Coordinates of N, CA, C and O in Angstrom, one line a residue:
X1 N -56.3 104.6 135.9 CA -55.4 105.1 135.2 C -54.4 104.1 134.4 O -54.3 104.5 133.2
X2 N -54.0 103.0 135.1 CA -53.5 102.1 134.2 C -54.1 101.2 133.1 O -53.4 100.9 132.3
X3 N -55.4 101.2 133.6 CA -56.1 100.6 132.6 C -56.0 101.5 131.1 O -56.0 101.0 130.2
X4 N -56.2 102.8 131.6 CA -56.5 103.4 130.4 C -55.0 103.7 129.5 O -54.8 103.8 128.2
X5 N -54.0 103.9 130.4 CA -52.7 104.1 129.9 C -52.1 102.8 129.1 O -51.8 102.9 128.0
X6 N -52.6 101.6 129.6 CA -52.4 100.2 129.0 C -53.1 100.2 127.5 O -52.7 99.5 126.5
X7 N -54.2 100.5 127.6 CA -55.3 100.8 126.3 C -54.8 101.5 125.2 O -54.6 101.2 124.1
X8 N -54.2 102.5 126.0 CA -53.7 103.7 124.9 C -52.5 103.1 124.0 O -52.2 103.0 123.0
X9 N -51.7 102.5 125.1 CA -50.2 101.7 124.7 C -50.7 100.8 123.3 O -50.0 100.7 122.4
X10 N -51.8 100.0 123.9 CA -52.1 99.0 123.0 C -52.7 99.2 121.7 O -52.4 98.5 120.6
X11 N -53.3 100.3 121.8 CA -53.8 100.9 120.2 C -52.9 101.6 119.6 O -52.8 101.5 118.3
X12 N -52.1 101.8 120.2 CA -51.0 102.3 119.4 C -50.2 101.3 118.8 O -50.0 101.2 117.3
X13 N -49.6 100.2 119.5 CA -49.3 99.0 118.9 C -49.9 98.8 118.1 O -49.6 98.0 116.9
X14 N -51.3 98.3 118.1 CA -52.0 97.8 117.1 C -52.0 98.6 115.8 O -52.2 97.9 114.7
X15 N -52.1 100.0 115.9 CA -52.1 100.9 114.5 C -50.9 100.3 113.8 O -50.8 100.5 112.8
X16 N -49.7 100.6 114.7 CA -48.4 100.4 114.1 C -48.2 98.9 113.3 O -47.9 98.8 112.2
X17 N -48.9 98.0 114.1 CA -48.9 96.6 113.4 C -49.7 96.7 112.3 O -49.2 96.0 111.2
X18 N -50.7 97.4 112.0 CA -51.8 97.5 111.0 C -51.3 98.0 109.8 O -51.1 97.6 108.6
X19 N -50.3 99.0 109.8 CA -49.5 99.9 109.2 C -48.4 98.7 108.6 O -48.3 99.0 107.4
X20 N -47.7 98.2 109.3 CA -46.8 97.1 108.9 C -47.3 96.2 108.3 O -46.8 95.8 106.9
X21 N -48.6 95.4 108.2 CA -49.2 94.9 107.5 C -49.8 95.3 106.0 O -49.5 94.7 105.1
X22 N -50.1 96.6 106.2 CA -50.6 97.4 105.1 C -49.3 97.5 104.4 O -49.3 96.9 102.7
X23 N -48.1 97.9 104.4 CA -46.8 97.7 103.8 C -46.4 96.3 103.4 O -46.1 96.3 102.2
X24 N -46.5 95.4 104.4 CA -46.4 94.0 103.7 C -47.1 93.7 102.6 O -46.8 92.9 101.4
X25 N -48.3 94.0 102.3 CA -49.2 93.7 101.2 C -49.1 94.9 100.2 O -50.1 94.7 99.4
X26 N -47.9 95.6 99.9 CA -47.7 96.3 99.0 C -48.1 98.0 99.2 O -48.0 98.7 98.3
X27 N -48.7 98.3 100.4 CA -49.0 99.5 100.4 C -48.1 100.6 100.7 O -46.9 100.0 101.0
X28 N -48.1 101.7 100.2 CA -46.8 102.5 99.9 C -47.1 104.1 100.9 O -46.1 104.5 101.0
X29 N -48.3 104.1 101.3 CA -48.4 105.2 102.1 C -47.6 105.4 103.4 O -47.4 104.4 104.4
X30 N -46.7 106.1 103.5 CA -46.3 106.6 104.6 C -44.8 105.9 104.7 O -43.7 105.9 105.5
X31 N -44.5 105.0 103.4 CA -43.3 104.2 103.5 C -42.1 105.2 103.3 O -41.1 105.0 103.8
X32 N -42.2 106.4 102.4 CA -40.9 107.1 102.2 C -40.6 107.9 103.3 O -39.3 108.2 103.9
X33 N -41.3 108.0 104.7 CA -41.0 108.6 105.9 C -40.8 107.7 106.9 O -40.4 108.0 108.1
X34 N -40.8 106.2 106.6 CA -40.4 105.5 107.5 C -38.9 104.6 107.7 O -38.9 104.0 108.5
X35 N -38.3 104.9 106.5 CA -37.2 104.4 106.2 C -36.0 105.4 106.4 O -36.3 106.5 105.5
X36 N -34.9 105.4 107.2 CA -34.0 106.3 107.1 C -33.2 106.3 105.8 O -33.3 105.5 105.1
X37 N -32.7 107.4 105.5 CA -31.9 108.0 104.3 C -30.7 108.7 104.3 O -30.6 109.3 105.6
X38 N -29.9 108.4 103.6 CA -28.5 109.3 103.9 C -29.0 110.8 103.4 O -30.1 111.2 102.9
X39 N -27.9 111.6 103.4 CA -28.1 112.9 102.7 C -28.5 113.1 101.5 O -28.9 114.2 101.3
X40 N -28.3 112.0 100.5 CA -28.6 112.1 99.3 C -29.7 111.6 98.9 O -30.2 111.3 98.0
X41 N -30.8 111.3 100.0 CA -32.0 110.5 100.1 C -32.1 108.9 99.6 O -33.2 108.4 99.2
X42 N -31.0 108.3 99.7 CA -30.9 107.0 99.4 C -31.2 106.3 100.9 O -30.6 106.4 101.7
X43 N -32.1 105.3 100.6 CA -32.4 104.4 102.0 C -31.2 103.9 102.6 O -30.2 103.5 101.7
X44 N -31.2 103.8 103.8 CA -30.2 103.2 104.6 C -30.2 101.7 104.4 O -29.2 100.7 104.5
X45 N -31.4 101.3 104.4 CA -32.0 99.7 104.0 C -33.2 99.6 103.5 O -33.9 100.8 103.5
X46 N -33.1 98.6 103.0 CA -34.5 98.4 102.5 C -35.4 97.1 102.9 O -34.8 95.9 102.9
X47 N -36.5 97.3 103.8 CA -37.0 96.3 104.5 C -37.4 95.2 103.9 O -38.1 95.5 102.7
X48 N -37.0 94.1 104.2 CA -37.6 92.9 103.6 C -38.9 92.6 104.3 O -39.2 92.9 105.0
X49 N -39.7 91.8 103.1 CA -41.0 91.4 103.8 C -41.3 90.6 104.9 O -41.9 90.8 105.6
X50 N -39.7 89.4 105.4 CA -40.0 89.0 106.1 C -39.8 89.9 107.5 O -40.4 89.7 108.8
X51 N -38.8 90.8 107.3 CA -38.5 91.7 108.6 C -39.9 92.4 108.8 O -40.2 92.8 109.8
X52 N -40.6 93.1 107.9 CA -41.7 93.7 107.9 C -42.9 92.8 108.9 O -43.5 93.1 109.6
X53 N -42.9 91.9 108.2 CA -43.9 90.8 109.0 C -43.5 90.5 110.5 O -44.4 90.5 111.5
X54 N -42.5 90.2 110.8 CA -41.8 90.3 112.1 C -42.2 91.5 113.0 O -42.4 91.2 114.1
X55 N -41.7 92.5 112.4 CA -42.0 93.8 113.0 C -43.4 93.9 113.4 O -44.0 94.2 114.7
X56 N -44.3 93.6 112.6 CA -46.0 94.0 112.9 C -46.4 92.7 113.8 O -47.0 92.8 114.7
X57 N -45.9 91.4 113.6 CA -46.1 90.4 114.6 C -45.9 90.6 116.2 O -46.3 90.7 117.3
X58 N -44.4 91.3 116.1 CA -43.9 92.0 117.4 C -44.5 92.8 118.0 O -45.1 92.9 119.2
X59 N -45.0 94.0 117.1 CA -46.0 94.9 117.8 C -47.2 94.3 118.4 O -47.8 95.0 119.2
X60 N -48.0 93.5 117.7 CA -48.8 92.8 118.3 C -48.8 92.0 119.5 O -49.3 92.2 120.4
X61 N -47.8 91.5 119.6 CA -47.3 90.8 120.8 C -47.1 91.9 122.0 O -47.2 91.6 123.2
X62 N -46.7 93.0 121.9 CA -46.4 94.2 122.7 C -47.7 94.5 123.4 O -47.9 94.8 124.1
X63 N -48.4 94.2 122.2 CA -49.9 95.0 122.5 C -50.4 94.1 123.6 O -51.3 94.1 124.5
X64 N -50.4 92.7 123.1 CA -50.9 91.5 124.0 C -50.6 91.6 125.5 O -51.0 91.5 126.3
X65 N -49.0 91.5 125.6 CA -48.5 91.9 126.7 C -49.1 93.2 127.6 O -49.5 92.7 128.7
X66 N -49.2 94.3 127.2 CA -49.8 95.3 127.6 C -51.5 95.2 128.2 O -51.7 95.3 129.5
X67 N -52.0 94.5 127.5 CA -53.4 94.0 127.6 C -53.5 93.0 128.7 O -54.3 93.1 129.6
X68 N -52.4 92.3 128.7 CA -52.6 91.0 129.8 C -52.2 91.5 131.1 O -52.6 91.2 132.2
X69 N -51.3 92.5 131.2 CA -50.7 93.2 132.2 C -51.9 94.0 133.2 O -51.8 93.6 134.6
X70 N -52.4 94.5 132.6 CA -53.7 95.0 133.0 C -55.3 94.5 133.3 O -55.8 95.0 133.9
X71 N -54.8 93.0 133.0 CA -56.0 92.0 133.2 C -57.1 92.1 132.2 O -58.1 91.5 132.3
X72 N -57.0 92.9 130.9 CA -58.0 93.2 130.2 C -58.2 92.0 129.4 O -59.2 91.3 128.9
X73 N -57.2 91.3 129.4 CA -57.2 89.7 128.4 C -56.5 88.9 129.7 O -55.4 88.9 130.5
X74 N -57.6 87.5 130.1 CA -57.0 86.9 131.1 C -56.3 85.3 130.3 O -56.7 84.9 129.4
X75 N -55.1 85.5 130.9 CA -54.3 84.3 130.5 C -53.7 83.7 131.8 O -53.9 84.1 132.8
X76 N -53.4 82.4 131.7 CA -53.0 81.7 133.0 C -51.5 81.3 132.8 O -51.0 80.1 132.8
X77 N -51.0 82.3 133.1 CA -49.6 82.5 133.1 C -48.9 83.1 134.3 O -49.8 84.5 134.9
X78 N -48.0 82.8 134.8 CA -47.3 83.6 136.0 C -47.2 85.2 135.8 O -46.5 85.5 134.9
X79 N -47.8 86.2 136.6 CA -48.0 87.4 136.3 C -46.2 88.0 136.2 O -46.0 89.0 135.6
X80 N -45.4 87.2 136.6 CA -44.1 87.9 136.6 C -43.2 87.5 135.2 O -42.5 88.6 134.8
X81 N -44.0 86.7 134.4 CA -43.3 86.8 133.0 C -44.0 87.9 132.3 O -43.2 88.5 131.4
X82 N -45.3 88.4 132.6 CA -45.8 89.5 132.1 C -45.2 90.5 132.2 O -45.0 91.7 131.5
X83 N -44.7 90.8 133.7 CA -44.0 91.9 134.0 C -42.6 91.8 133.4 O -42.0 93.1 132.7
X84 N -41.9 90.8 133.0 CA -40.7 90.6 132.4 C -40.8 90.9 130.8 O -40.3 91.8 130.4
X85 N -42.0 90.8 130.2 CA -42.5 91.3 128.8 C -42.6 92.7 129.1 O -42.1 93.2 127.9
X86 N -43.2 93.4 130.0 CA -42.9 94.9 129.9 C -41.9 95.4 130.2 O -41.7 96.2 129.5
X87 N -40.8 94.6 130.8 CA -39.7 95.3 130.9 C -38.9 95.4 129.9 O -38.1 96.2 129.2
X88 N -39.2 94.1 128.9 CA -38.4 94.0 127.7 C -39.0 95.0 126.6 O -38.2 95.8 125.8
X89 N -40.2 95.1 126.5 CA -40.7 96.4 125.8 C -40.1 97.9 126.2 O -39.9 98.2 125.2
X90 N -40.3 97.8 127.2 CA -39.7 99.0 127.8 C -38.1 99.3 127.2 O -37.9 100.4 126.7
X91 N -37.6 98.4 127.5 CA -36.1 98.1 126.9 C -35.9 98.5 125.4 O -35.1 99.2 125.1
X92 N -36.8 97.8 124.9 CA -36.6 97.6 123.2 C -37.0 99.0 122.7 O -36.3 99.9 122.0
X93 N -37.9 99.9 123.3 CA -38.1 101.2 123.0 C -37.1 102.2 123.4 O -37.0 103.2 123.1
X94 N -36.4 102.1 124.6 CA -35.5 102.7 125.1 C -34.4 102.8 124.3 O -33.7 103.9 123.6
X95 N -34.1 101.4 123.8 CA -32.8 101.4 122.8 C -33.0 102.2 121.5 O -32.5 102.9 120.8
X96 N -34.5 102.2 121.0 CA -34.8 102.6 119.8 C -34.7 104.1 120.0 O -34.6 105.0 119.1
X97 N -35.1 105.0 121.0 CA -35.1 106.4 121.4 C -33.5 106.7 121.3 O -33.5 107.7 120.7
X98 N -32.7 106.1 121.9 CA -31.2 106.4 121.8 C -30.7 106.0 120.3 O -30.3 107.1 120.2
X99 N -30.9 105.3 119.7 CA -30.9 105.1 118.4 C -29.2 104.4 118.0 O -28.8 104.0 119.1
X100 N -28.9 104.5 116.9 CA -27.7 104.3 116.2 C -26.6 105.2 116.3 O -25.5 104.7 115.7
X101 N -27.0 106.5 116.9 CA -25.9 107.4 116.8 C -25.6 107.8 115.7 O -24.7 109.0 115.4
X102 N -26.3 107.3 114.5 CA -26.0 108.3 113.1 C -27.3 109.0 112.4 O -27.4 109.7 111.9
X103 N -27.9 107.6 111.9 CA -29.4 108.2 111.2 C -30.5 108.1 112.1 O -31.6 108.4 111.6
X104 N -30.7 107.4 113.0 CA -32.0 106.9 113.7 C -31.7 107.4 115.5 O -30.6 107.0 115.9
X105 N -32.7 108.0 116.2 CA -32.6 108.2 117.5 C -32.5 109.8 117.9 O -32.1 110.4 117.1
X106 N -32.3 109.8 119.3 CA -32.2 111.5 119.7 C -30.9 111.6 119.6 O -30.5 113.0 119.3
X107 N -29.6 110.8 119.5 CA -28.6 111.2 119.3 C -27.8 111.2 117.8 O -26.9 110.9 117.5
X108 N -28.6 110.9 116.9 CA -28.3 110.7 115.6 C -27.6 112.1 115.0 O -27.9 113.1 115.6
X109 N -26.4 111.5 114.5 CA -25.7 112.8 113.5 C -26.4 113.2 112.2 O -26.2 114.7 112.2
X110 N -27.0 112.8 111.5 CA -27.6 113.6 110.3 C -29.1 113.9 110.7 O -30.0 112.8 110.9
X111 N -29.4 115.1 110.5 CA -30.6 115.5 111.0 C -31.5 116.4 110.2 O -32.5 116.9 110.4
X112 N -31.0 116.4 108.9 CA -31.5 117.0 108.0 C -32.6 116.6 106.7 O -33.0 116.9 106.0
X113 N -32.3 115.2 107.2 CA -33.4 114.4 106.2 C -34.8 114.4 106.4 O -35.1 114.5 107.2
X114 N -35.8 113.9 105.6 CA -37.4 114.0 105.8 C -37.4 113.3 106.7 O -38.2 113.3 107.9
X115 N -36.6 111.8 106.9 CA -36.9 110.7 108.2 C -36.6 111.4 109.3 O -37.1 111.1 110.2
X116 N -35.0 112.2 109.3 CA -34.5 112.4 110.8 C -35.5 113.4 111.3 O -35.6 113.6 112.4
X117 N -36.1 114.6 110.3 CA -37.0 115.4 111.0 C -38.1 114.9 111.7 O -38.5 115.2 112.8
X118 N -38.6 113.7 111.0 CA -39.9 113.1 111.6 C -39.4 112.2 112.7 O -40.1 112.2 113.7
X119 N -38.1 111.9 112.9 CA -37.7 111.1 113.9 C -37.5 111.9 115.1 O -37.9 111.4 116.3
X120 N -37.0 112.9 114.8 CA -36.9 114.1 115.9 C -38.0 114.4 116.6 O -37.9 114.6 117.9
X121 N -39.2 114.9 115.9 CA -40.1 115.5 116.0 C -41.3 114.4 116.6 O -42.1 114.6 117.3
X122 N -41.6 113.4 115.9 CA -42.2 112.3 116.4 C -41.8 110.9 116.7 O -42.3 110.4 117.9
X123 N -40.9 110.2 115.6 CA -40.8 108.7 116.3 C -40.1 108.7 117.4 O -40.5 107.8 118.2
X124 N -38.9 109.4 117.7 CA -38.2 109.1 119.0 C -39.1 109.7 119.9 O -38.8 109.0 121.4
X125 N -39.6 110.9 120.0 CA -40.7 110.9 121.2 C -41.6 109.9 121.4 O -42.0 109.5 122.7
X126 N -42.3 109.2 120.5 CA -42.9 108.4 120.8 C -42.4 106.9 121.2 O -43.3 106.6 122.5
X127 N -40.9 107.0 120.9 CA -40.5 105.8 121.7 C -40.3 105.9 123.0 O -40.4 104.9 123.8
X128 N -39.9 107.0 123.3 CA -39.4 107.4 124.6 C -40.8 107.3 125.6 O -40.8 106.5 126.7
X129 N -41.9 107.9 125.0 CA -43.3 107.7 125.7 C -43.7 106.0 125.8 O -44.1 105.7 127.1
X130 N -43.4 105.2 124.9 CA -43.7 103.9 125.2 C -42.7 102.9 126.1 O -43.3 102.3 127.0
X131 N -41.4 103.6 126.0 CA -40.5 103.1 126.8 C -40.9 103.5 128.4 O -41.2 102.5 129.1
X132 N -41.0 104.7 128.6 CA -41.5 105.3 130.1 C -42.8 104.8 130.4 O -42.8 104.2 131.6
X133 N -43.6 104.8 129.7 CA -45.1 104.4 130.0 C -44.9 102.5 130.4 O -45.8 102.0 131.2
X134 N -44.5 101.9 129.3 CA -44.3 100.6 129.8 C -43.4 100.3 130.9 O -43.9 99.1 131.7
X135 N -42.3 101.0 131.5 CA -41.6 101.0 132.3 C -42.6 101.3 133.8 O -42.4 100.5 134.8
X136 N -43.2 102.3 133.5 CA -43.9 102.6 134.4 C -45.3 101.6 135.2 O -45.5 100.9 136.4
X137 N -45.9 101.1 134.0 CA -46.6 99.9 134.0 C -46.0 98.7 134.8 O -46.7 98.1 135.5
X138 N -44.8 98.6 134.5 CA -44.1 97.2 134.8 C -44.1 97.4 136.6 O -43.9 96.2 137.0
X139 N -43.9 98.6 136.9 CA -43.5 98.7 138.4 C -44.8 98.8 139.4 O -44.8 98.5 140.2
X140 N -45.9 99.5 138.8 CA -47.1 99.5 139.3 C -47.9 98.5 139.4 O -49.2 98.3 140.0
X141 N -47.8 97.4 138.3 CA -48.9 96.3 138.2 C -48.4 95.0 139.0 O -47.2 95.0 139.1

């Protein structure tokens, strides 16, 4: 079961990383739904190319950590560091699930924008799943 769960998580991370690389190289699909907006439809921030690249690389590292934790990828590193990585991934996505209390996360104040609706029904639940599943795996592996 742990192997399947870790593989699913890694596949999600790889898909998200590829989506960020797509945006990095000029792709527009899904971009309007991926950035928080205010009630007037203005973006809260405009992601930089460097920021998008760093997120993509981070997501690939998260996938790597998951695959190393279950032994799919063999590395010569003390397993406790991989476990720390799993804790970190879990914490990052739990913080994203909580959000900024205004535009992002489960406790957001603004809930009527297109991003906010997607965040409520898709992004935040996905972050909670990634947080809980990485936390679970870090405890059982």
